[in-house]
Amino acid sequence: MVGGNPVSASALLRKLARKYKKTAPNFARAIVDVLRAGPVRAATPTVATSQPLDSETRLPLIREEHPVVLVNEPILDGAVESVLRQIVDEHRSRQRLLEAGLAPTRTALLVGAPGVGKTLAARWIARELDLPLLVLDLSSVMSSFLGRTGVNVRRVLDYARSVPAVLLLDELDAVAKRRDDTTEIGELKRLVTVLLQEIDSWPDGALLLAATNHADLLDPAVWRRFDIVLDFPMPDHRAMEAGVKAFLDEPEADGDVVALIARLYDGENLSRLERDVFRARRAATMSGTSSVDALVNMAKDRFARLPTSVRGPAAARLLETTDLSQRAVHELTGVSRDTLRKYSASTSGGTDAK
Ligand SMILES: Nc1ncnc2c1ncn2[C@@H]1O[C@H](COP(=O)(O)OP(=O)(O)OP(=O)(O)O)[C@@H](O)[C@H]1O
Ligand SMILES: [Mg+2]
């Protein structure tokens, strides 16, 4: 049985059941039976006995995932992907680097807006290296164990150094966000000091990742210490299209429709797209209709709720980047043809009605 993360184990089984529904129906049915029998649990507890606990509450300080199972592969900007791949390759070929007097990347800071795939990227790295992922969520550690955060963080980092694993310090900006609260200044200073020491002394061969939404909120002394600072951009159109295809799980879906849906999600993150696609798939399954139609309707609804100042230019972009007529764009987006003309004229110096 797939261990580690029951949520992704079930999702993976669901995907397999769907994949083999036509070619191996008995196998698919057996998987569905397993899923129906109850939540899929890890066969053995994955919590190591020496896992760090809070000294007073005895609650675990970290979440451990092993093996890491991904339902979908990350869809990433080419530059981001090649840096992540290099990190993995370096750790796989550690020996070669060491012989050349070098060490693989020890620390990397993943920066980007919510829902762009930072945590997913960290999970991907751990999976590629076949190592457990240890996640310390600083926002929850800071809120629940305030007063002992420095000690707790050190305890986690000591543990993470002692086992072969990838460590992720998630929501690192939680440390910075509390800086305004004067009662906690001393505590935070200690915590920043602990982090600086730990990042500096992180051993060769081990990998410490951290993720944040706001690199600018962090003390520059902290982020400057990372070997790599990697910016995750918002998904572009190609990434959105790949997301629509991957989440719909319909490789045969019509290219024009996929492109249209991707355009209607312009400016959104993949996390939001994924949620909507799965909602559409559930709705379509319940009503026996097409997931693609359900998704187009959902995308239209989302579009209709955008603020007018965003909707107008986005509809004009739709007109410029697809083969849709002005009338079709109007019907899809609810933006009037006059408004469409106005925005098209202001962005492209005048577009003739198609
Ligand atoms: N680039 C991506 N490729 C594929 N799926 C993605 C991507 N980005 C987000 N997702 C989907 O959205 C979910 C949430 O993404 P993730 O937790 O990695 O975002 P994050 O950048 O860590 O956000 P936050 O800053 O809120 O923690 C993922 O589990 C995945 O299902
Ligand atoms: Mg995250």
Coordinates of C-alpha atoms and ligand atoms in Angstrom, one line a residue:
M1 CA 0.0 0.0 0.0
V2 CA 1.2 3.5 -0.8
G3 CA 2.3 5.0 2.5
G4 CA 3.0 8.4 3.8
N5 CA 0.2 10.6 2.6
P6 CA -3.3 9.1 2.7
V7 CA -4.8 12.0 0.7
S8 CA -2.5 11.6 -2.3
A9 CA -2.6 7.8 -2.1
S10 CA -6.4 7.9 -2.5
A11 CA -6.1 10.4 -5.3
L12 CA -3.6 8.3 -7.1
L13 CA -5.8 5.2 -6.8
R14 CA -8.7 7.2 -8.2
K15 CA -6.6 8.2 -11.1
L16 CA -5.6 4.6 -11.7
A17 CA -9.1 3.4 -11.5
R18 CA -10.1 5.9 -14.2
K19 CA -7.1 5.0 -16.4
Y20 CA -7.9 1.3 -16.4
K21 CA -11.7 1.6 -16.5
K22 CA -11.8 0.7 -20.2
T23 CA -8.7 -1.5 -20.7
A24 CA -8.8 -3.5 -17.5
P25 CA -12.3 -3.1 -16.0
N26 CA -11.8 -5.8 -13.4
F27 CA -8.7 -4.2 -12.1
A28 CA -10.3 -0.8 -12.1
R29 CA -13.3 -2.2 -10.2
A30 CA -11.0 -3.8 -7.6
I31 CA -9.4 -0.4 -7.0
V32 CA -12.8 1.2 -6.6
D33 CA -13.6 -1.5 -4.0
V34 CA -10.5 -0.7 -2.1
L35 CA -11.4 3.0 -2.1
R36 CA -14.9 2.3 -1.1
A37 CA -13.8 0.2 1.8
G38 CA -12.5 3.2 3.7
P39 CA -9.8 5.8 3.8
V40 CA -6.4 4.6 2.5
R41 CA -4.0 4.7 5.3
A42 CA -0.2 4.2 5.4
A43 CA 0.5 0.6 6.2
T44 CA 3.1 1.4 8.8
P45 CA 3.4 4.5 10.9
T46 CA 5.8 6.8 9.1
V47 CA 6.6 8.8 12.3
A48 CA 10.0 8.0 13.4
T49 CA 10.3 7.4 17.1
S50 CA 12.9 10.1 17.5
Q51 CA 10.7 12.6 15.7
P52 CA 10.9 16.0 17.4
L53 CA 8.0 16.9 19.7
D54 CA 7.2 20.1 21.5
S55 CA 8.6 19.9 25.0
E56 CA 5.3 20.8 26.7
T57 CA 2.5 19.7 24.5
R58 CA 4.3 16.6 23.1
L59 CA 2.8 17.4 19.7
P60 CA 4.9 16.6 16.7
L61 CA 6.7 19.7 15.3
I62 CA 7.0 18.4 11.7
R63 CA 5.1 16.6 9.1
E64 CA 6.9 13.7 7.4
E65 CA 6.0 12.4 4.0
H66 CA 7.6 9.3 2.7
P67 CA 7.4 8.1 0.0
V68 CA 6.2 11.3 -1.6
V69 CA 3.5 10.4 -4.1
L70 CA 2.4 13.1 -6.6
V71 CA -0.9 12.8 -8.3
N72 CA 0.1 15.3 -11.0
E73 CA 3.6 16.4 -12.0
P74 CA 4.4 20.0 -11.4
I75 CA 3.8 22.3 -14.4
L76 CA 6.6 24.8 -14.2
D77 CA 8.2 27.6 -16.1
G78 CA 11.2 26.3 -18.1
A79 CA 13.8 28.3 -16.1
V80 CA 12.4 27.2 -12.7
E81 CA 12.2 23.6 -13.9
S82 CA 15.8 23.5 -15.0
V83 CA 17.0 24.9 -11.7
L84 CA 15.0 22.3 -9.7
R85 CA 16.3 19.6 -12.0
Q86 CA 19.9 20.8 -11.5
I87 CA 19.4 20.6 -7.7
V88 CA 18.2 17.0 -8.0
D89 CA 21.0 16.1 -10.4
E90 CA 23.6 17.6 -8.1
H91 CA 22.4 15.5 -5.2
R92 CA 22.3 12.4 -7.3
S93 CA 25.9 13.0 -8.5
R94 CA 27.2 14.2 -5.2
Q95 CA 30.3 12.1 -5.4
R96 CA 31.3 13.7 -8.7
L97 CA 31.0 17.2 -7.2
L98 CA 32.8 16.2 -4.0
E99 CA 35.7 14.8 -6.0
A100 CA 35.9 18.1 -7.8
G101 CA 36.0 19.9 -4.5
L102 CA 32.4 21.1 -4.7
A103 CA 29.2 20.3 -2.8
P104 CA 25.7 20.0 -4.1
T105 CA 23.3 23.0 -3.4
R106 CA 22.7 23.0 0.3
T107 CA 19.9 25.6 0.6
A108 CA 17.3 27.0 -1.7
L109 CA 14.6 29.6 -1.1
L110 CA 11.4 29.2 -3.2
V111 CA 9.6 32.5 -3.6
G112 CA 6.2 33.1 -5.2
A113 CA 2.6 34.0 -4.9
P114 CA 0.2 31.5 -3.1
G115 CA -0.8 28.5 -5.1
V116 CA 2.0 28.5 -7.8
G117 CA 3.6 25.2 -6.8
K118 CA 6.3 26.0 -4.2
T119 CA 5.3 23.2 -1.8
L120 CA 4.7 20.9 -4.7
A121 CA 8.2 21.6 -6.1
A122 CA 9.7 20.7 -2.7
R123 CA 7.7 17.5 -2.7
W124 CA 8.8 16.8 -6.3
I125 CA 12.5 17.2 -5.3
A126 CA 12.1 14.8 -2.4
R127 CA 10.3 12.3 -4.6
E128 CA 13.0 12.5 -7.3
L129 CA 15.7 11.9 -4.7
D130 CA 13.6 9.2 -3.1
L131 CA 14.0 10.8 0.3
P132 CA 11.5 11.6 3.0
L133 CA 10.2 15.2 3.0
L134 CA 10.2 16.8 6.5
V135 CA 8.0 19.9 6.6
L136 CA 8.2 22.5 9.3
D137 CA 5.3 24.9 8.9
L138 CA 6.6 28.0 10.5
S139 CA 3.2 29.7 10.6
S140 CA 1.7 27.0 12.7
V141 CA 4.8 26.5 14.9
M142 CA 4.9 30.2 15.6
S143 CA 1.3 30.5 16.5
S144 CA 1.0 27.4 18.7
F145 CA 4.4 27.3 20.4
L146 CA 5.2 31.0 20.8
G147 CA 7.8 31.4 23.5
R148 CA 9.5 28.1 22.6
T149 CA 9.8 28.7 18.8
G150 CA 13.6 29.1 18.8
V151 CA 14.1 25.9 20.8
N152 CA 11.6 24.0 18.7
V153 CA 13.1 25.1 15.4
R154 CA 16.5 24.1 16.6
R155 CA 15.2 20.7 17.7
V156 CA 13.6 20.2 14.2
L157 CA 16.7 21.2 12.4
D158 CA 18.9 19.0 14.6
Y159 CA 16.7 16.1 13.8
A160 CA 16.6 16.9 10.0
R161 CA 20.4 17.0 9.9
S162 CA 20.6 13.6 11.5
V163 CA 18.5 11.7 9.0
P164 CA 18.7 11.4 5.2
A165 CA 15.8 13.7 4.2
V166 CA 14.9 16.9 2.4
L167 CA 13.8 19.6 4.9
L168 CA 11.2 22.2 3.9
L169 CA 10.8 25.3 6.1
D170 CA 7.4 26.3 4.8
E171 CA 5.8 29.7 5.2
L172 CA 9.1 31.3 6.2
D173 CA 7.5 34.8 6.0
A174 CA 5.6 33.9 9.2
V175 CA 8.8 34.8 11.0
A176 CA 8.9 38.2 9.4
K177 CA 5.2 39.0 9.7
R178 CA 5.4 38.9 13.5
R179 CA 8.1 41.5 13.7
D180 CA 5.7 44.4 14.3
D181 CA 4.5 42.9 17.6
T182 CA 6.8 44.5 20.2
T183 CA 6.1 41.9 22.9
E184 CA 7.7 39.3 20.7
I185 CA 10.7 41.1 19.5
G186 CA 13.1 39.2 21.7
E187 CA 11.7 35.9 20.7
L188 CA 11.9 36.7 17.0
K189 CA 15.4 38.0 17.2
R190 CA 16.4 34.7 18.8
L191 CA 14.6 32.8 16.1
V192 CA 16.2 34.7 13.2
T193 CA 19.6 34.1 14.9
V194 CA 18.8 30.4 15.1
L195 CA 17.8 30.3 11.4
L196 CA 20.9 32.2 10.3
Q197 CA 23.2 29.8 12.2
E198 CA 21.4 26.8 10.9
I199 CA 21.4 27.9 7.2
D200 CA 25.1 28.8 7.5
S201 CA 26.0 25.5 9.0
W202 CA 23.7 23.3 7.0
P203 CA 25.9 20.3 6.2
D204 CA 27.2 19.5 2.7
G205 CA 25.2 16.8 1.1
A206 CA 21.9 17.7 2.9
L207 CA 19.2 19.8 1.4
L208 CA 17.3 22.6 3.2
L209 CA 14.5 24.2 1.2
A210 CA 12.4 27.2 2.4
A211 CA 9.2 28.6 0.8
T212 CA 7.8 32.1 1.1
N213 CA 5.2 34.4 -0.5
H214 CA 7.1 37.5 0.4
A215 CA 10.9 37.5 0.1
D216 CA 10.8 41.2 0.7
L217 CA 9.3 40.8 4.2
L218 CA 12.2 38.6 5.2
D219 CA 15.2 39.9 6.9
P220 CA 17.7 40.4 4.0
A221 CA 20.2 38.7 6.2
V222 CA 18.1 35.5 6.0
W223 CA 17.4 35.3 2.3
R224 CA 20.9 36.4 1.3
R225 CA 22.2 33.2 2.9
F226 CA 20.5 30.8 0.6
D227 CA 22.6 29.2 -2.1
I228 CA 19.7 29.7 -4.6
V229 CA 16.7 32.1 -4.5
L230 CA 14.2 30.8 -7.0
D231 CA 11.3 32.9 -8.2
F232 CA 8.1 31.1 -9.2
P233 CA 6.2 33.2 -11.7
M234 CA 2.4 33.1 -12.1
P235 CA 1.5 30.5 -14.7
D236 CA 1.6 31.7 -18.3
H237 CA -0.9 30.6 -20.9
R238 CA 1.0 27.5 -21.8
A239 CA 1.2 26.4 -18.2
M240 CA -2.6 27.1 -17.8
E241 CA -3.3 24.9 -20.8
A242 CA -1.1 22.1 -19.5
G243 CA -3.0 22.5 -16.2
V244 CA -6.4 22.2 -17.8
K245 CA -5.3 19.0 -19.7
A246 CA -3.6 17.5 -16.7
F247 CA -6.4 18.2 -14.2
L248 CA -9.2 17.2 -16.6
D249 CA -7.2 14.0 -17.3
E250 CA -8.5 14.0 -20.8
P251 CA -5.6 14.0 -23.2
E252 CA -8.1 14.0 -26.1
A253 CA -9.8 17.2 -25.1
D254 CA -10.3 19.7 -27.9
G255 CA -7.3 22.0 -28.2
D256 CA -9.4 25.1 -28.9
V257 CA -11.6 24.5 -25.9
V258 CA -8.6 23.9 -23.7
A259 CA -7.0 27.1 -24.9
L260 CA -10.2 29.0 -24.2
I261 CA -10.6 27.7 -20.7
A262 CA -6.9 28.6 -20.1
R263 CA -7.6 32.1 -21.3
L264 CA -10.6 32.4 -19.0
Y265 CA -8.3 31.6 -16.1
D266 CA -5.8 34.2 -17.1
G267 CA -4.1 35.7 -14.0
E268 CA -5.1 32.8 -11.7
N269 CA -2.9 30.3 -10.1
L270 CA -2.9 26.6 -10.9
S271 CA -4.2 25.7 -7.4
R272 CA -7.5 27.6 -8.2
L273 CA -7.7 26.0 -11.6
E274 CA -7.2 22.6 -10.1
R275 CA -10.0 23.1 -7.6
D276 CA -12.4 24.3 -10.3
V277 CA -11.6 21.4 -12.7
F278 CA -12.3 18.9 -10.0
R279 CA -15.5 20.6 -9.1
A280 CA -16.5 20.5 -12.7
R281 CA -15.6 16.8 -13.0
R282 CA -17.7 16.0 -9.9
A283 CA -20.6 18.0 -11.2
A284 CA -20.4 16.4 -14.7
T285 CA -20.2 12.9 -13.2
M286 CA -23.2 13.5 -11.0
S287 CA -25.3 14.9 -13.9
G288 CA -23.9 12.6 -16.6
T289 CA -22.7 15.5 -18.7
S290 CA -19.3 16.5 -20.1
S291 CA -16.6 17.8 -17.7
V292 CA -15.4 20.2 -20.4
D293 CA -18.8 21.8 -20.7
A294 CA -19.1 22.0 -16.9
L295 CA -15.7 23.6 -16.8
V296 CA -16.4 26.2 -19.5
N297 CA -19.5 27.2 -17.5
M298 CA -17.5 27.5 -14.4
A299 CA -14.9 29.5 -16.1
K300 CA -17.6 31.8 -17.5
D301 CA -19.0 32.3 -14.0
R302 CA -15.6 33.1 -12.6
F303 CA -15.0 35.6 -15.4
A304 CA -18.4 37.3 -14.8
R305 CA -17.4 37.9 -11.2
L306 CA -14.1 39.6 -12.0
P307 CA -14.1 43.4 -11.2
T308 CA -15.1 45.3 -14.3
S309 CA -11.7 47.0 -14.6
V310 CA -10.1 43.5 -14.9
R311 CA -12.8 41.9 -17.0
G312 CA -12.8 44.4 -19.9
P313 CA -9.1 44.1 -20.7
A314 CA -9.1 40.4 -20.1
A315 CA -12.1 40.0 -22.6
A316 CA -10.2 42.2 -25.1
R317 CA -7.2 39.9 -24.7
L318 CA -9.4 36.9 -25.4
L319 CA -10.6 38.6 -28.6
E320 CA -7.0 39.2 -29.7
T321 CA -5.5 35.8 -28.8
T322 CA -8.2 33.5 -30.0
D323 CA -10.2 33.0 -33.2
L324 CA -13.4 34.0 -31.4
S325 CA -15.6 36.6 -32.9
Q326 CA -16.6 39.7 -31.0
R327 CA -20.0 38.3 -30.5
A328 CA -18.7 35.0 -29.2
V329 CA -16.4 36.8 -26.7
H330 CA -19.3 39.0 -25.6
E331 CA -21.5 35.9 -25.0
L332 CA -18.8 34.2 -23.1
T333 CA -17.7 37.0 -20.9
G334 CA -20.7 39.3 -20.7
V335 CA -18.5 42.3 -21.7
S336 CA -20.4 44.5 -24.1
R337 CA -19.1 44.9 -27.7
D338 CA -18.6 48.6 -27.2
T339 CA -16.4 47.9 -24.2
L340 CA -14.5 45.3 -26.1
R341 CA -13.9 47.7 -28.9
K342 CA -12.7 50.3 -26.4
Y343 CA -10.2 48.1 -24.8
S344 CA -9.0 46.5 -28.0
A345 CA -8.4 49.9 -29.5
S346 CA -6.4 51.0 -26.4
T347 CA -4.2 47.9 -26.3
S348 CA -3.6 47.4 -30.0
G349 CA -4.2 50.7 -31.6
G350 CA -7.5 49.6 -33.1
T351 CA -8.8 46.2 -34.0
D352 CA -11.4 45.6 -36.7
A353 CA -14.5 43.7 -35.6
K354 CA -14.1 40.1 -36.6
Ligands
LIG1 N1 2.9 24.6 -10.9 C1 2.0 23.7 -10.6 N2 1.9 22.5 -11.3 C2 0.9 21.6 -11.0 N3 0.0 21.8 -10.0 C3 0.1 22.9 -9.3 C4 1.1 23.9 -9.5 N4 0.9 24.9 -8.6 C5 -0.1 24.6 -7.9 N5 -0.6 23.4 -8.2 C6 -1.7 22.6 -7.6 O1 -2.1 23.4 -6.5 C7 -1.8 22.8 -5.2 C8 -1.3 23.9 -4.3 O2 0.0 24.3 -4.7 P1 1.2 24.5 -3.6 O3 0.8 24.1 -2.3 O4 2.4 23.9 -4.2 O5 1.3 26.1 -3.7 P2 2.3 27.0 -2.9 O6 3.0 27.8 -4.0 O7 3.1 26.3 -2.0 O8 1.3 28.0 -2.2 P3 1.3 28.7 -0.8 O9 2.2 29.9 -0.9 O10 -0.1 29.1 -0.5 O11 1.8 27.7 0.2 C9 -0.8 21.7 -5.6 O12 -0.9 20.7 -4.7 C10 -1.2 21.3 -7.0 O13 -2.2 20.4 -6.9
MG2 MG 3.0 26.2 0.1

